[in-house]
């Protein structure tokens, strides 16, 4: 049986870490592509040289040549500037839109049947850009943010409650920004809603930390997070390549769903071999609706800027 072919565009922190986790998870052969001479080649060689220790069989290739990416099953776009202290994700828009535009063009040319997972920021706007430029079916273009934001919320909850991280199941909606919408009513410890286990103030405190989870790491490191973002990205790729029908929070195209009206935004969705196979529609209460609409309004503003710049 042929192995899956995974292209990772951008061999920086997120891209290279994604490649390593995907290789160690036996997801398929990996092509890492970057514009910086030697970078993708060097990181690919280093990851390949770990294979005899970690025991993975994948071919891992680094390149600057798009032809080597041809006919990929999945293209993961991590090429883009990351945040520095003092920056918001939105500050990256003008620069990253040009990169994502170029990369999306090439993705459509070399891997017209691929599924695209966008990682670079500002996430929801970059997913919209990739969908517009590739012209791919809407179920085949998506963004990774919810998997990361859920992981952060889950980690904080596990620490607070002193329970295993594997028992926490979290749902989070909205755009990938400070107005993201973690949903405590739908977040549980082995099925027990966290609203039964923690008081409102403590939940609000952990939601606040989740919303600022990205900048907390940026302020410590001086550059942006990559281990948890890469882990979230591989989780999505795995759900698709293994046709798992996994329900994950991710940035997906919604039209009538939640009355979004044709935008890419964070929602719980089922992921399988056809990409986004279903959007899960939750019965949001009034407060959750208000928060989601506020976050969606922000996404719409960014999309307007994208349309002006493209
Ligand atoms: N969605 C999320 O939750 C999330 C989390 C973390 C980071 N990010 C975003 O992911 C992106 C990458 O972050 P990073 O820390 O890996 O940055 P990085 O600077 O370490 O890596 C980016 C790489 O992209 C490459 N690149 C630039 N233009 C390119 C092009 N046209 N073709 C191919 N490669 C190109 C650069 O040479 C660089 O190696 C940033 O935009 C960051 O904000 C998103």
PDB file of C-alpha atoms in Angstrom, residues 41-301:
ATOM      1  CA  UNK A  41      17.094  19.988   3.741  1.00  0.00           C
ATOM      2  CA  UNK A  42      18.976  20.204   7.047  1.00  0.00           C
ATOM      3  CA  UNK A  43      15.937  19.722   9.268  1.00  0.00           C
ATOM      4  CA  UNK A  44      14.700  16.825   7.132  1.00  0.00           C
ATOM      5  CA  UNK A  45      18.087  15.113   7.366  1.00  0.00           C
ATOM      6  CA  UNK A  46      18.169  15.603  11.129  1.00  0.00           C
ATOM      7  CA  UNK A  47      14.654  14.161  11.548  1.00  0.00           C
ATOM      8  CA  UNK A  48      15.513  11.256   9.234  1.00  0.00           C
ATOM      9  CA  UNK A  49      18.592  10.506  11.317  1.00  0.00           C
ATOM     10  CA  UNK A  50      16.399  10.101  14.404  1.00  0.00           C
ATOM     11  CA  UNK A  51      14.451   7.326  12.631  1.00  0.00           C
ATOM     12  CA  UNK A  52      16.780   4.454  13.605  1.00  0.00           C
ATOM     13  CA  UNK A  53      16.333   5.454  17.250  1.00  0.00           C
ATOM     14  CA  UNK A  54      12.620   6.203  17.170  1.00  0.00           C
ATOM     15  CA  UNK A  55      11.883   3.525  14.563  1.00  0.00           C
ATOM     16  CA  UNK A  56       9.906   5.187  11.823  1.00  0.00           C
ATOM     17  CA  UNK A  57      10.155   4.203   8.167  1.00  0.00           C
ATOM     18  CA  UNK A  58       9.062   7.431   6.495  1.00  0.00           C
ATOM     19  CA  UNK A  59      11.023   9.088   3.706  1.00  0.00           C
ATOM     20  CA  UNK A  60      11.708  12.609   4.899  1.00  0.00           C
ATOM     21  CA  UNK A  61      12.873  15.052   2.267  1.00  0.00           C
ATOM     22  CA  UNK A  62      13.719  18.743   2.533  1.00  0.00           C
ATOM     23  CA  UNK A  63      13.582  20.923  -0.548  1.00  0.00           C
ATOM     24  CA  UNK A  64      12.993  24.314  -2.137  1.00  0.00           C
ATOM     25  CA  UNK A  65      11.543  22.646  -5.237  1.00  0.00           C
ATOM     26  CA  UNK A  66       7.741  22.504  -5.429  1.00  0.00           C
ATOM     27  CA  UNK A  67       7.877  19.672  -7.992  1.00  0.00           C
ATOM     28  CA  UNK A  68       8.911  17.343  -5.183  1.00  0.00           C
ATOM     29  CA  UNK A  69       5.641  18.084  -3.392  1.00  0.00           C
ATOM     30  CA  UNK A  70       3.539  16.868  -6.337  1.00  0.00           C
ATOM     31  CA  UNK A  71       0.444  14.791  -5.578  1.00  0.00           C
ATOM     32  CA  UNK A  72       0.536  15.222  -1.827  1.00  0.00           C
ATOM     33  CA  UNK A  73      -2.435  13.941   0.151  1.00  0.00           C
ATOM     34  CA  UNK A  74      -2.144  16.771   2.641  1.00  0.00           C
ATOM     35  CA  UNK A  75      -0.419  20.154   2.433  1.00  0.00           C
ATOM     36  CA  UNK A  76       0.224  21.851   5.764  1.00  0.00           C
ATOM     37  CA  UNK A  77       0.958  25.574   5.446  1.00  0.00           C
ATOM     38  CA  UNK A  78       3.175  26.877   8.253  1.00  0.00           C
ATOM     39  CA  UNK A  79       5.084  29.392   6.126  1.00  0.00           C
ATOM     40  CA  UNK A  80       4.590  32.797   7.632  1.00  0.00           C
ATOM     41  CA  UNK A  81       6.012  35.254  10.104  1.00  0.00           C
ATOM     42  CA  UNK A  82       5.366  34.419  13.756  1.00  0.00           C
ATOM     43  CA  UNK A  83       4.587  36.908  16.524  1.00  0.00           C
ATOM     44  CA  UNK A  84       7.148  38.687  18.653  1.00  0.00           C
ATOM     45  CA  UNK A  85       6.426  40.225  22.063  1.00  0.00           C
ATOM     46  CA  UNK A  86       4.022  43.155  21.755  1.00  0.00           C
ATOM     47  CA  UNK A  87       2.462  41.895  18.507  1.00  0.00           C
ATOM     48  CA  UNK A  88      -1.059  40.624  17.947  1.00  0.00           C
ATOM     49  CA  UNK A  89      -1.765  37.880  15.418  1.00  0.00           C
ATOM     50  CA  UNK A  90      -3.560  40.467  13.269  1.00  0.00           C
ATOM     51  CA  UNK A  91      -0.300  42.441  12.925  1.00  0.00           C
ATOM     52  CA  UNK A  92       0.973  39.588  10.727  1.00  0.00           C
ATOM     53  CA  UNK A  93      -1.777  39.903   8.120  1.00  0.00           C
ATOM     54  CA  UNK A  94      -0.148  42.121   5.487  1.00  0.00           C
ATOM     55  CA  UNK A  95       3.069  40.068   5.310  1.00  0.00           C
ATOM     56  CA  UNK A  96       1.586  36.602   5.666  1.00  0.00           C
ATOM     57  CA  UNK A  97      -1.155  37.121   3.106  1.00  0.00           C
ATOM     58  CA  UNK A  98       1.473  37.432   0.365  1.00  0.00           C
ATOM     59  CA  UNK A  99       3.207  34.245   1.519  1.00  0.00           C
ATOM     60  CA  UNK A 100      -0.023  32.258   1.813  1.00  0.00           C
ATOM     61  CA  UNK A 101      -1.188  33.529  -1.571  1.00  0.00           C
ATOM     62  CA  UNK A 102       1.982  32.323  -3.255  1.00  0.00           C
ATOM     63  CA  UNK A 103       2.019  28.991  -1.439  1.00  0.00           C
ATOM     64  CA  UNK A 104      -1.690  28.363  -2.138  1.00  0.00           C
ATOM     65  CA  UNK A 105      -1.144  28.980  -5.847  1.00  0.00           C
ATOM     66  CA  UNK A 106       1.601  26.369  -5.888  1.00  0.00           C
ATOM     67  CA  UNK A 107      -0.414  23.945  -3.791  1.00  0.00           C
ATOM     68  CA  UNK A 108      -3.248  24.100  -6.322  1.00  0.00           C
ATOM     69  CA  UNK A 109      -0.785  23.577  -9.169  1.00  0.00           C
ATOM     70  CA  UNK A 110       1.197  20.667  -7.747  1.00  0.00           C
ATOM     71  CA  UNK A 111      -1.327  18.916  -5.461  1.00  0.00           C
ATOM     72  CA  UNK A 112      -4.773  19.705  -6.856  1.00  0.00           C
ATOM     73  CA  UNK A 113      -6.374  16.811  -4.971  1.00  0.00           C
ATOM     74  CA  UNK A 114      -4.845  17.579  -1.598  1.00  0.00           C
ATOM     75  CA  UNK A 115      -6.435  18.616   1.657  1.00  0.00           C
ATOM     76  CA  UNK A 116      -4.967  21.827   3.061  1.00  0.00           C
ATOM     77  CA  UNK A 117      -4.397  22.575   6.734  1.00  0.00           C
ATOM     78  CA  UNK A 118      -3.402  26.191   7.324  1.00  0.00           C
ATOM     79  CA  UNK A 119      -1.458  27.063  10.475  1.00  0.00           C
ATOM     80  CA  UNK A 120      -0.045  30.546   9.912  1.00  0.00           C
ATOM     81  CA  UNK A 121      -1.614  33.604  11.463  1.00  0.00           C
ATOM     82  CA  UNK A 122      -3.906  35.430  11.565  1.00  0.00           C
ATOM     83  CA  UNK A 123      -5.383  31.972  11.238  1.00  0.00           C
ATOM     84  CA  UNK A 124      -8.974  32.454  10.125  1.00  0.00           C
ATOM     85  CA  UNK A 125      -7.967  35.072   7.543  1.00  0.00           C
ATOM     86  CA  UNK A 126      -5.182  32.864   6.186  1.00  0.00           C
ATOM     87  CA  UNK A 127      -7.577  29.915   5.810  1.00  0.00           C
ATOM     88  CA  UNK A 128      -9.908  32.176   3.823  1.00  0.00           C
ATOM     89  CA  UNK A 129      -6.942  33.238   1.652  1.00  0.00           C
ATOM     90  CA  UNK A 130      -5.893  29.641   0.991  1.00  0.00           C
ATOM     91  CA  UNK A 131      -9.451  28.626   0.096  1.00  0.00           C
ATOM     92  CA  UNK A 132      -9.873  31.582  -2.241  1.00  0.00           C
ATOM     93  CA  UNK A 133      -6.549  31.120  -4.047  1.00  0.00           C
ATOM     94  CA  UNK A 134      -6.620  27.317  -4.354  1.00  0.00           C
ATOM     95  CA  UNK A 135     -10.287  27.287  -5.339  1.00  0.00           C
ATOM     96  CA  UNK A 136     -10.534  23.910  -3.585  1.00  0.00           C
ATOM     97  CA  UNK A 137     -13.844  22.590  -2.281  1.00  0.00           C
ATOM     98  CA  UNK A 138     -14.600  24.211   1.074  1.00  0.00           C
ATOM     99  CA  UNK A 139     -14.424  20.905   2.965  1.00  0.00           C
ATOM    100  CA  UNK A 140     -10.815  20.491   1.812  1.00  0.00           C
ATOM    101  CA  UNK A 141      -9.391  23.667   3.306  1.00  0.00           C
ATOM    102  CA  UNK A 142      -9.261  24.206   7.066  1.00  0.00           C
ATOM    103  CA  UNK A 143      -7.223  25.764   9.818  1.00  0.00           C
ATOM    104  CA  UNK A 144      -5.556  24.544  12.978  1.00  0.00           C
ATOM    105  CA  UNK A 145      -6.288  26.600  16.064  1.00  0.00           C
ATOM    106  CA  UNK A 146      -9.012  24.883  18.060  1.00  0.00           C
ATOM    107  CA  UNK A 147      -6.894  21.774  18.572  1.00  0.00           C
ATOM    108  CA  UNK A 148      -4.221  23.973  20.158  1.00  0.00           C
ATOM    109  CA  UNK A 149      -6.549  26.210  22.142  1.00  0.00           C
ATOM    110  CA  UNK A 150      -8.437  23.126  23.430  1.00  0.00           C
ATOM    111  CA  UNK A 151      -5.131  21.522  24.380  1.00  0.00           C
ATOM    112  CA  UNK A 152      -4.156  24.607  26.370  1.00  0.00           C
ATOM    113  CA  UNK A 153      -7.525  24.804  28.131  1.00  0.00           C
ATOM    114  CA  UNK A 154      -7.413  21.042  28.822  1.00  0.00           C
ATOM    115  CA  UNK A 155      -3.904  21.288  30.259  1.00  0.00           C
ATOM    116  CA  UNK A 156      -4.865  24.141  32.596  1.00  0.00           C
ATOM    117  CA  UNK A 157      -7.981  22.226  33.696  1.00  0.00           C
ATOM    118  CA  UNK A 158      -6.041  19.013  34.320  1.00  0.00           C
ATOM    119  CA  UNK A 159      -3.515  20.895  36.455  1.00  0.00           C
ATOM    120  CA  UNK A 160      -6.252  22.658  38.432  1.00  0.00           C
ATOM    121  CA  UNK A 161      -8.287  19.505  39.041  1.00  0.00           C
ATOM    122  CA  UNK A 162      -5.354  17.142  39.478  1.00  0.00           C
ATOM    123  CA  UNK A 163      -6.773  14.715  36.887  1.00  0.00           C
ATOM    124  CA  UNK A 164      -5.298  13.059  33.816  1.00  0.00           C
ATOM    125  CA  UNK A 165      -5.133  15.206  30.690  1.00  0.00           C
ATOM    126  CA  UNK A 166      -6.591  12.290  28.741  1.00  0.00           C
ATOM    127  CA  UNK A 167      -9.895  12.543  30.634  1.00  0.00           C
ATOM    128  CA  UNK A 168     -10.548  16.136  29.563  1.00  0.00           C
ATOM    129  CA  UNK A 169     -12.648  16.738  26.454  1.00  0.00           C
ATOM    130  CA  UNK A 170     -13.002  20.337  25.414  1.00  0.00           C
ATOM    131  CA  UNK A 171     -15.017  22.274  22.832  1.00  0.00           C
ATOM    132  CA  UNK A 172     -14.008  25.738  21.696  1.00  0.00           C
ATOM    133  CA  UNK A 173     -15.425  27.978  18.991  1.00  0.00           C
ATOM    134  CA  UNK A 174     -14.821  31.306  17.258  1.00  0.00           C
ATOM    135  CA  UNK A 175     -11.746  32.884  15.722  1.00  0.00           C
ATOM    136  CA  UNK A 176      -8.160  32.231  16.830  1.00  0.00           C
ATOM    137  CA  UNK A 177      -7.740  35.397  18.869  1.00  0.00           C
ATOM    138  CA  UNK A 178      -8.329  36.830  22.300  1.00  0.00           C
ATOM    139  CA  UNK A 179     -12.081  36.583  21.696  1.00  0.00           C
ATOM    140  CA  UNK A 180     -12.032  32.803  21.133  1.00  0.00           C
ATOM    141  CA  UNK A 181     -14.931  31.055  22.847  1.00  0.00           C
ATOM    142  CA  UNK A 182     -14.111  28.104  25.128  1.00  0.00           C
ATOM    143  CA  UNK A 183     -17.381  26.380  26.086  1.00  0.00           C
ATOM    144  CA  UNK A 184     -17.374  25.169  29.716  1.00  0.00           C
ATOM    145  CA  UNK A 185     -20.867  23.601  29.390  1.00  0.00           C
ATOM    146  CA  UNK A 186     -19.479  21.258  26.727  1.00  0.00           C
ATOM    147  CA  UNK A 187     -16.123  20.662  28.404  1.00  0.00           C
ATOM    148  CA  UNK A 188     -15.912  17.630  30.630  1.00  0.00           C
ATOM    149  CA  UNK A 189     -13.774  15.363  32.754  1.00  0.00           C
ATOM    150  CA  UNK A 190     -14.800  11.881  31.591  1.00  0.00           C
ATOM    151  CA  UNK A 191     -18.286  13.166  30.797  1.00  0.00           C
ATOM    152  CA  UNK A 192     -18.702  15.279  33.959  1.00  0.00           C
ATOM    153  CA  UNK A 193     -19.139  18.906  32.926  1.00  0.00           C
ATOM    154  CA  UNK A 194     -16.475  21.145  34.428  1.00  0.00           C
ATOM    155  CA  UNK A 195     -19.294  23.417  35.606  1.00  0.00           C
ATOM    156  CA  UNK A 196     -19.987  20.651  38.189  1.00  0.00           C
ATOM    157  CA  UNK A 197     -16.369  20.592  39.332  1.00  0.00           C
ATOM    158  CA  UNK A 198     -15.167  24.212  39.391  1.00  0.00           C
ATOM    159  CA  UNK A 199     -16.797  27.482  40.378  1.00  0.00           C
ATOM    160  CA  UNK A 200     -17.467  30.237  37.847  1.00  0.00           C
ATOM    161  CA  UNK A 201     -14.542  32.413  38.917  1.00  0.00           C
ATOM    162  CA  UNK A 202     -12.012  29.617  38.547  1.00  0.00           C
ATOM    163  CA  UNK A 203     -13.405  28.659  35.114  1.00  0.00           C
ATOM    164  CA  UNK A 204     -13.258  32.325  34.036  1.00  0.00           C
ATOM    165  CA  UNK A 205      -9.631  32.520  35.215  1.00  0.00           C
ATOM    166  CA  UNK A 206      -8.642  29.424  33.196  1.00  0.00           C
ATOM    167  CA  UNK A 207     -10.507  30.690  30.118  1.00  0.00           C
ATOM    168  CA  UNK A 208      -8.629  33.977  30.456  1.00  0.00           C
ATOM    169  CA  UNK A 209      -5.309  32.138  30.569  1.00  0.00           C
ATOM    170  CA  UNK A 210      -6.322  30.041  27.525  1.00  0.00           C
ATOM    171  CA  UNK A 211      -7.222  33.169  25.559  1.00  0.00           C
ATOM    172  CA  UNK A 212      -3.797  34.606  26.343  1.00  0.00           C
ATOM    173  CA  UNK A 213      -2.047  31.222  26.007  1.00  0.00           C
ATOM    174  CA  UNK A 214      -0.170  32.194  22.860  1.00  0.00           C
ATOM    175  CA  UNK A 215       1.203  35.475  24.160  1.00  0.00           C
ATOM    176  CA  UNK A 216       2.172  33.870  27.499  1.00  0.00           C
ATOM    177  CA  UNK A 217       4.630  31.684  25.577  1.00  0.00           C
ATOM    178  CA  UNK A 218       5.724  34.529  23.280  1.00  0.00           C
ATOM    179  CA  UNK A 219       6.572  36.654  26.314  1.00  0.00           C
ATOM    180  CA  UNK A 220       8.636  33.854  27.857  1.00  0.00           C
ATOM    181  CA  UNK A 221      10.508  32.823  24.710  1.00  0.00           C
ATOM    182  CA  UNK A 222      10.612  36.023  22.690  1.00  0.00           C
ATOM    183  CA  UNK A 223       9.055  34.059  19.794  1.00  0.00           C
ATOM    184  CA  UNK A 224       5.968  31.974  19.296  1.00  0.00           C
ATOM    185  CA  UNK A 225       5.003  28.501  20.536  1.00  0.00           C
ATOM    186  CA  UNK A 226       5.543  25.446  18.389  1.00  0.00           C
ATOM    187  CA  UNK A 227       5.429  22.146  20.284  1.00  0.00           C
ATOM    188  CA  UNK A 228       1.717  22.332  21.133  1.00  0.00           C
ATOM    189  CA  UNK A 229       0.776  23.958  17.787  1.00  0.00           C
ATOM    190  CA  UNK A 230       2.591  21.174  15.929  1.00  0.00           C
ATOM    191  CA  UNK A 231       0.908  18.504  18.056  1.00  0.00           C
ATOM    192  CA  UNK A 232      -2.508  20.015  17.260  1.00  0.00           C
ATOM    193  CA  UNK A 233      -1.686  20.109  13.560  1.00  0.00           C
ATOM    194  CA  UNK A 234      -0.640  16.458  13.483  1.00  0.00           C
ATOM    195  CA  UNK A 235      -3.816  15.495  15.342  1.00  0.00           C
ATOM    196  CA  UNK A 236      -5.861  16.995  12.491  1.00  0.00           C
ATOM    197  CA  UNK A 237      -3.683  15.404   9.789  1.00  0.00           C
ATOM    198  CA  UNK A 238      -3.969  12.023  11.488  1.00  0.00           C
ATOM    199  CA  UNK A 239      -7.773  12.285  11.724  1.00  0.00           C
ATOM    200  CA  UNK A 240      -7.889  12.931   7.967  1.00  0.00           C
ATOM    201  CA  UNK A 241      -5.309  10.397   6.790  1.00  0.00           C
ATOM    202  CA  UNK A 242      -6.692   7.609   8.994  1.00  0.00           C
ATOM    203  CA  UNK A 243     -10.297   8.561   8.207  1.00  0.00           C
ATOM    204  CA  UNK A 244     -10.954   8.664  11.937  1.00  0.00           C
ATOM    205  CA  UNK A 245     -14.155  10.759  11.885  1.00  0.00           C
ATOM    206  CA  UNK A 246     -12.618  12.519  14.868  1.00  0.00           C
ATOM    207  CA  UNK A 247     -14.523  15.455  16.314  1.00  0.00           C
ATOM    208  CA  UNK A 248     -12.117  18.352  16.780  1.00  0.00           C
ATOM    209  CA  UNK A 249     -12.493  22.080  17.121  1.00  0.00           C
ATOM    210  CA  UNK A 250     -11.041  23.574  13.946  1.00  0.00           C
ATOM    211  CA  UNK A 251     -11.437  26.468  11.565  1.00  0.00           C
ATOM    212  CA  UNK A 252     -13.986  25.275   8.985  1.00  0.00           C
ATOM    213  CA  UNK A 253     -16.272  26.792   6.394  1.00  0.00           C
ATOM    214  CA  UNK A 254     -19.744  27.499   7.742  1.00  0.00           C
ATOM    215  CA  UNK A 255     -22.676  28.871   5.830  1.00  0.00           C
ATOM    216  CA  UNK A 256     -26.075  28.089   7.342  1.00  0.00           C
ATOM    217  CA  UNK A 257     -24.330  26.448  10.299  1.00  0.00           C
ATOM    218  CA  UNK A 258     -24.598  28.759  13.299  1.00  0.00           C
ATOM    219  CA  UNK A 259     -25.920  31.351  10.777  1.00  0.00           C
ATOM    220  CA  UNK A 260     -22.311  32.197   9.944  1.00  0.00           C
ATOM    221  CA  UNK A 261     -23.095  33.131   6.332  1.00  0.00           C
ATOM    222  CA  UNK A 262     -20.058  31.840   4.437  1.00  0.00           C
ATOM    223  CA  UNK A 263     -16.938  32.312   6.569  1.00  0.00           C
ATOM    224  CA  UNK A 264     -14.178  30.087   7.937  1.00  0.00           C
ATOM    225  CA  UNK A 265     -14.334  30.099  11.726  1.00  0.00           C
ATOM    226  CA  UNK A 266     -13.674  27.779  14.651  1.00  0.00           C
ATOM    227  CA  UNK A 267     -16.387  25.168  15.234  1.00  0.00           C
ATOM    228  CA  UNK A 268     -16.508  21.533  16.334  1.00  0.00           C
ATOM    229  CA  UNK A 269     -16.250  19.393  13.202  1.00  0.00           C
ATOM    230  CA  UNK A 270     -15.873  15.793  12.137  1.00  0.00           C
ATOM    231  CA  UNK A 271     -12.626  15.116  10.269  1.00  0.00           C
ATOM    232  CA  UNK A 272     -12.083  12.184   7.919  1.00  0.00           C
ATOM    233  CA  UNK A 273     -10.624  11.293   4.544  1.00  0.00           C
ATOM    234  CA  UNK A 274     -12.815  13.928   2.859  1.00  0.00           C
ATOM    235  CA  UNK A 275     -11.564  16.669   5.140  1.00  0.00           C
ATOM    236  CA  UNK A 276     -14.307  18.439   7.044  1.00  0.00           C
ATOM    237  CA  UNK A 277     -17.090  15.871   6.802  1.00  0.00           C
ATOM    238  CA  UNK A 278     -19.591  17.491   9.126  1.00  0.00           C
ATOM    239  CA  UNK A 279     -19.989  20.590  11.274  1.00  0.00           C
ATOM    240  CA  UNK A 280     -21.415  19.754  14.683  1.00  0.00           C
ATOM    241  CA  UNK A 281     -24.116  22.261  15.600  1.00  0.00           C
ATOM    242  CA  UNK A 282     -24.455  22.811  19.322  1.00  0.00           C
ATOM    243  CA  UNK A 283     -27.470  24.417  20.922  1.00  0.00           C
ATOM    244  CA  UNK A 284     -25.675  27.513  22.225  1.00  0.00           C
ATOM    245  CA  UNK A 285     -27.264  29.532  25.016  1.00  0.00           C
ATOM    246  CA  UNK A 286     -27.602  33.301  24.779  1.00  0.00           C
ATOM    247  CA  UNK A 287     -24.265  34.156  26.377  1.00  0.00           C
ATOM    248  CA  UNK A 288     -22.401  31.637  24.186  1.00  0.00           C
ATOM    249  CA  UNK A 289     -24.151  33.006  21.071  1.00  0.00           C
ATOM    250  CA  UNK A 290     -23.152  36.566  21.953  1.00  0.00           C
ATOM    251  CA  UNK A 291     -19.505  35.576  22.450  1.00  0.00           C
ATOM    252  CA  UNK A 292     -19.481  33.591  19.199  1.00  0.00           C
ATOM    253  CA  UNK A 293     -21.037  36.444  17.214  1.00  0.00           C
ATOM    254  CA  UNK A 294     -18.464  38.894  18.640  1.00  0.00           C
ATOM    255  CA  UNK A 295     -15.623  36.614  17.616  1.00  0.00           C
ATOM    256  CA  UNK A 296     -17.187  36.043  14.189  1.00  0.00           C
ATOM    257  CA  UNK A 297     -17.487  39.807  13.673  1.00  0.00           C
ATOM    258  CA  UNK A 298     -13.726  40.060  14.201  1.00  0.00           C
ATOM    259  CA  UNK A 299     -13.112  37.286  11.646  1.00  0.00           C
ATOM    260  CA  UNK A 300     -15.342  39.118   9.145  1.00  0.00           C
ATOM    261  CA  UNK A 301     -13.305  42.321   9.606  1.00  0.00           C
TER     262      UNK A 301
END
